[in-house]
Structures are given as structure tokens and as C-alpha cells.
Coordinates of C-alpha atoms in Angstrom, one line a residue:
M6 CA -20.6 5.6 -13.5
Q7 CA -23.1 6.2 -10.7
L8 CA -21.5 5.1 -7.4
D9 CA -23.5 5.0 -4.2
R10 CA -20.7 5.4 -1.7
R11 CA -22.9 4.4 1.2
R12 CA -23.8 1.2 -0.5
A13 CA -20.1 0.5 -1.2
L14 CA -19.1 1.3 2.4
D15 CA -21.8 -1.0 3.8
A16 CA -20.7 -3.8 1.5
F17 CA -17.1 -3.5 2.6
A18 CA -18.2 -3.4 6.3
A19 CA -20.4 -6.4 5.9
Y20 CA -17.6 -8.4 4.2
A21 CA -15.0 -7.4 6.9
A22 CA -17.5 -8.3 9.6
R23 CA -17.1 -11.9 8.7
Y24 CA -13.7 -11.7 10.3
N25 CA -12.6 -10.9 13.9
D26 CA -12.2 -7.1 14.0
K27 CA -10.8 -7.5 17.6
D28 CA -7.7 -9.0 15.9
P29 CA -5.3 -6.1 15.5
K30 CA -4.2 -7.4 12.1
V31 CA -7.8 -7.4 10.8
R32 CA -8.4 -3.9 12.3
L33 CA -5.2 -2.7 10.6
K34 CA -6.4 -3.7 7.2
I35 CA -9.9 -2.3 7.7
D36 CA -8.4 1.1 8.7
H37 CA -5.8 0.9 5.9
T38 CA -8.6 0.4 3.4
Y39 CA -10.5 3.4 4.4
R40 CA -7.4 5.6 4.4
V41 CA -6.3 4.4 0.9
A42 CA -9.7 5.0 -0.5
A43 CA -9.6 8.6 0.8
L44 CA -6.1 9.1 -0.5
C45 CA -7.2 7.8 -3.9
G46 CA -10.0 10.4 -3.9
R47 CA -7.6 13.2 -3.0
I48 CA -5.0 12.2 -5.7
A49 CA -7.7 11.9 -8.3
R50 CA -9.1 15.3 -7.4
A51 CA -5.6 16.8 -7.8
Q52 CA -5.4 15.3 -11.3
G53 CA -8.5 17.2 -12.2
L54 CA -10.9 14.3 -12.6
D55 CA -14.6 14.9 -12.5
A56 CA -16.9 13.6 -9.7
P57 CA -17.5 10.2 -11.3
G58 CA -13.8 9.8 -11.9
I59 CA -13.0 10.7 -8.3
D60 CA -15.6 8.1 -7.1
L61 CA -14.1 5.4 -9.3
A62 CA -10.6 6.1 -7.8
W63 CA -12.1 6.0 -4.3
L64 CA -13.7 2.7 -5.1
C65 CA -10.4 1.3 -6.3
G66 CA -9.0 2.1 -2.9
L67 CA -11.9 0.5 -1.1
L68 CA -11.6 -2.7 -3.0
H69 CA -7.9 -3.2 -3.3
D70 CA -7.2 -5.3 -0.2
V71 CA -10.3 -7.4 0.3
G72 CA -8.2 -10.5 -0.2
R73 CA -6.1 -9.7 2.8
F74 CA -8.8 -11.0 5.2
E75 CA -8.9 -14.4 3.6
Q76 CA -5.1 -14.4 3.4
L77 CA -4.9 -13.9 7.2
R78 CA -7.6 -16.4 7.9
R79 CA -6.0 -19.1 5.9
Y80 CA -2.3 -18.5 6.6
G81 CA -2.1 -16.3 9.6
T82 CA 0.2 -13.8 7.9
F83 CA 0.2 -10.9 5.4
N84 CA 3.5 -12.1 4.0
D85 CA 2.7 -12.9 0.3
A86 CA 5.9 -14.8 -0.1
A87 CA 4.9 -17.1 2.8
S88 CA 1.3 -17.5 1.7
I89 CA -0.5 -16.2 -1.4
D90 CA -0.6 -13.2 -3.6
H91 CA -3.0 -11.0 -1.8
A92 CA -3.9 -9.0 -4.9
A93 CA -4.9 -12.1 -6.8
C94 CA -6.9 -13.2 -3.7
S95 CA -8.7 -9.8 -3.9
V96 CA -9.6 -10.4 -7.5
Q97 CA -10.9 -13.9 -6.7
V98 CA -13.1 -12.5 -3.9
L99 CA -14.5 -9.7 -6.0
F100 CA -14.8 -11.1 -9.5
D101 CA -14.6 -14.9 -9.3
E102 CA -16.9 -15.0 -6.3
G103 CA -19.0 -12.1 -7.6
H104 CA -18.8 -9.8 -4.6
I105 CA -18.1 -6.8 -6.9
R106 CA -21.9 -6.6 -7.5
D107 CA -22.3 -5.9 -3.7
Y108 CA -20.4 -2.6 -4.4
L109 CA -21.4 -1.6 -7.9
P110 CA -24.5 -3.0 -9.8
D111 CA -23.2 -1.7 -13.2
P112 CA -20.5 -4.0 -14.7
D113 CA -19.2 -1.3 -17.1
Q114 CA -16.1 -0.6 -14.9
D115 CA -15.3 -4.2 -14.0
A116 CA -12.3 -4.5 -16.4
L117 CA -10.6 -1.4 -15.1
L118 CA -11.3 -2.3 -11.5
R119 CA -10.1 -5.8 -11.9
T120 CA -6.8 -4.6 -13.4
A121 CA -6.3 -1.9 -10.8
V122 CA -6.8 -4.4 -7.9
A123 CA -4.8 -7.2 -9.6
C124 CA -1.8 -4.9 -10.2
H125 CA -1.8 -2.7 -7.1
S126 CA 1.1 -4.5 -5.4
A127 CA 3.0 -5.6 -8.5
Y128 CA 6.6 -4.5 -8.7
R129 CA 5.9 -3.1 -12.2
L130 CA 2.7 -2.6 -14.1
P131 CA 2.2 -4.7 -17.3
G132 CA 2.8 -3.1 -20.6
G133 CA 0.0 -2.3 -23.0
L134 CA -2.5 -0.7 -20.5
D135 CA -4.7 2.0 -22.0
A136 CA -4.2 5.5 -20.7
R137 CA -7.3 5.5 -18.5
T138 CA -6.6 2.2 -16.9
L139 CA -3.0 3.2 -16.3
L140 CA -4.1 6.4 -14.6
Y141 CA -6.3 4.6 -12.1
C142 CA -3.7 1.9 -11.5
N143 CA -1.1 4.6 -10.7
I144 CA -3.5 6.5 -8.4
L145 CA -4.2 3.3 -6.4
R146 CA -0.6 2.3 -6.3
D147 CA 0.5 5.8 -5.0
A148 CA -2.2 5.8 -2.4
D149 CA -1.3 2.3 -1.1
K150 CA 2.4 3.2 -0.9
I151 CA 1.7 6.4 1.0
D152 CA -0.4 4.6 3.7
I153 CA 2.1 1.7 3.9
L154 CA 4.6 4.3 5.3
R155 CA 2.0 5.1 8.1
V156 CA 1.4 1.4 8.8
N157 CA 5.1 0.8 9.3
V158 CA 5.3 3.5 11.9
E159 CA 2.1 2.8 13.8
T160 CA 2.5 -0.9 13.9
P161 CA 5.5 -2.4 15.8
L162 CA 8.1 -3.5 13.2
E163 CA 8.7 -6.6 15.2
E164 CA 5.1 -7.6 14.5
I165 CA 5.2 -6.7 10.8
Y166 CA 8.5 -8.5 10.2
N167 CA 8.0 -11.3 12.7
V168 CA 11.3 -10.7 14.4
T169 CA 12.4 -9.9 18.0
T170 CA 13.5 -6.4 19.1
A171 CA 17.0 -7.7 19.4
E172 CA 17.1 -9.0 15.9
L173 CA 15.6 -5.8 14.6
R174 CA 18.1 -3.5 16.3
A175 CA 21.1 -5.6 15.3
A176 CA 20.2 -6.0 11.7
A177 CA 22.5 -4.8 8.9
I178 CA 21.5 -3.4 5.5
T179 CA 22.3 -5.7 2.6
P180 CA 24.6 -3.9 0.1
A181 CA 22.2 -4.8 -2.8
V182 CA 19.4 -3.1 -1.0
G183 CA 21.4 0.0 -0.5
E184 CA 22.3 0.0 -4.2
A185 CA 18.6 -0.2 -5.1
F186 CA 17.8 2.7 -2.8
Y187 CA 20.3 5.0 -4.4
A188 CA 19.1 3.9 -7.8
H189 CA 15.8 5.5 -6.9
H190 CA 13.5 2.6 -7.3
A191 CA 11.6 0.1 -5.1
V192 CA 13.6 -2.8 -3.7
L193 CA 12.9 -6.2 -5.0
R194 CA 11.6 -8.6 -2.4
S195 CA 14.3 -11.1 -3.5
L196 CA 17.1 -8.8 -2.4
K197 CA 15.9 -8.4 1.2
R198 CA 17.8 -10.4 3.7
T199 CA 17.3 -8.6 7.0
P200 CA 14.7 -6.7 9.0
A201 CA 16.6 -3.5 8.3
D202 CA 16.3 -4.3 4.6
N203 CA 12.6 -4.2 4.9
V204 CA 12.7 -0.7 6.5
V205 CA 14.8 0.6 3.6
G206 CA 12.5 -1.2 1.1
H207 CA 9.5 0.7 2.5
M208 CA 11.4 4.0 2.4
S209 CA 12.3 3.4 -1.2
L210 CA 8.6 3.2 -2.2
V211 CA 8.6 7.0 -2.2
Y212 CA 10.7 6.9 -5.4
E213 CA 7.9 5.1 -7.2
L214 CA 5.3 7.7 -6.5
V215 CA 3.9 9.0 -9.8
F216 CA 2.1 12.1 -8.9
A217 CA 3.3 15.4 -7.4
E218 CA 0.3 15.4 -5.1
S219 CA 1.4 12.0 -3.7
R220 CA 4.8 13.4 -2.9
R221 CA 3.2 16.4 -1.3
I222 CA 1.1 14.2 0.9
V223 CA 4.2 12.3 2.0
R224 CA 5.8 15.5 3.1
Q225 CA 2.7 16.8 4.8
Q226 CA 2.0 13.6 6.7
G227 CA 5.5 13.0 8.1
W228 CA 5.3 9.2 8.3
L229 CA 8.3 8.9 6.0
D230 CA 10.5 11.0 8.4
R231 CA 9.4 8.9 11.3
L232 CA 10.1 5.6 9.5
M233 CA 13.6 6.9 8.5
D234 CA 14.2 7.6 12.2
F235 CA 14.2 3.9 12.7
S236 CA 16.1 3.1 16.0
T237 CA 19.0 0.7 15.4
G238 CA 21.7 -0.6 17.7
N239 CA 24.0 -1.4 14.7
P240 CA 26.5 1.5 14.2
A241 CA 26.9 0.7 10.5
T242 CA 23.2 0.6 9.9
A243 CA 22.8 3.9 11.8
R244 CA 25.4 5.6 9.6
T245 CA 23.8 4.2 6.4
L246 CA 20.3 5.3 7.5
A247 CA 21.6 8.8 8.3
D248 CA 23.0 9.1 4.7
M249 CA 19.8 7.7 3.3
R250 CA 17.7 10.2 5.2
D251 CA 19.8 13.1 3.8
H252 CA 19.6 11.6 0.3
M253 CA 15.8 11.2 0.5
H254 CA 15.2 14.7 1.8
A255 CA 17.2 16.1 -1.1
W256 CA 15.4 13.9 -3.6
L257 CA 12.0 15.0 -2.4
A258 CA 13.0 18.7 -2.5
A259 CA 14.2 18.2 -6.1
N260 CA 11.0 16.4 -7.0
A261 CA 8.4 18.6 -5.3

């Protein structure tokens, strides 16, 4: 695959320019996209992929969230449960509307790219994927999870979860969410009942990281630690979070 990164970047910038980049939510997704693309490249390089393979991973990151802009325009939210599946919307924009050719003239990688974009936010990948497609799906999913930690620190949680500060600070952690955390897997959306559950849900994404390089990046960046230092006024939540911080630190040390 011959990828012209400049062409791909220009195509993404031209598409995003159709939306109001003065809107903090639009800007958030633009910045998130560039960071995820860079992380995909870093993780791919650590797996020993050659230059075209690194380029393909980078492109997966650049494409993965193009549907977010239409989601926001149509529904005013990034909450999939309250609107549409943003990954499916990304597939529609890229492949049903044909925008993939703005990025890459050669269709040879379309099937892999379509699968990676479609599955990047799924709770679990579908079975039956070939080894190469699975590799790129996992690279993209790891990169996206890593940067979600950053987004949840840099963006006020009240804005992300559409709650007041009082509601956020008073929130309890649902027992089923705590059980999922200690089972070392991502928390199903259906289990989350409170804003604090969302914080724990994002912390638990770290358990799903496939590559050692991804876990190394999390430790280096420090966004997980800042997220786990979530300020709560609920004493029970504070105690639970303190225990979860200790547990996560131990797990990361054991899975370096």
C-alpha cells in the first residue's frame, strides 16, 4: 500500500472543516483523531511492522471517528445510546458515501479498513477475523482507549456525562460495575447507572489493552492516574476508588 499521508491529512481536514471547529466538541474530536492516528503508528512500530504497515495503522486511526461529526450535527451528543452508533456512521461516511477515495485511491485495503473502523468501539470483536485484520483492529482499539483516558481528564466530566457538579460528586458506584472492574474487563454500558460508574468504566478500559506497548504508553502518559484521582464528595465512592487505584497499579505492574 502506498499512502500519501499529506493527502490523507488534507482529506480529513477538508471533511472536518464542514463542521464548526469553534465548537469545543468538534475540536475535541479533531484533536482526538490526530492523537489516535499517532498512537496507532507508535503501537504498530513496536509490533515490528514495516513502513507500509505502520502507515496503514496510522490511517485506521485517522479514519476511525469521522462519523462523530455527523453524529454531533444530527443529535447534539456523542452518546451512542442516545443517538446512533458512531462507528457505523463512520463506515457510512467513508464507504457508503465514498469518502474513502479522498484518502486512499487504491481499494485493496478497503475491507480491512472497513472492519477496523466498524469494530473499533465494539465491546468485543467478532469471531472469524483473519490474523492481519485482527492485528489492525487491536492496534486501533488500543490507541482509541489510550486517548479516551486523556479526553476524560482534559474535558470536564460534567460536560462528557451531561450532569451537574453536585450530581457528579455525590454519585455512588454501582456494585455490578465494581464487580466488572475487579474481573479485569471493560464495563458493559448496560451496567452503568451513575456518573461515577462512567469513571470506573473508563478506568477499566486499561484491562482490555492488547499490547505491552499500549500499557507502557498508559504508564508514561499519566492520564490514567489523573482519572483515578477523580474528586468525589461521596465517602463510600472515595473508599472504593482508593481500593481500585491500588488494584490497578498492581495489575499494571504485573502486566508490564
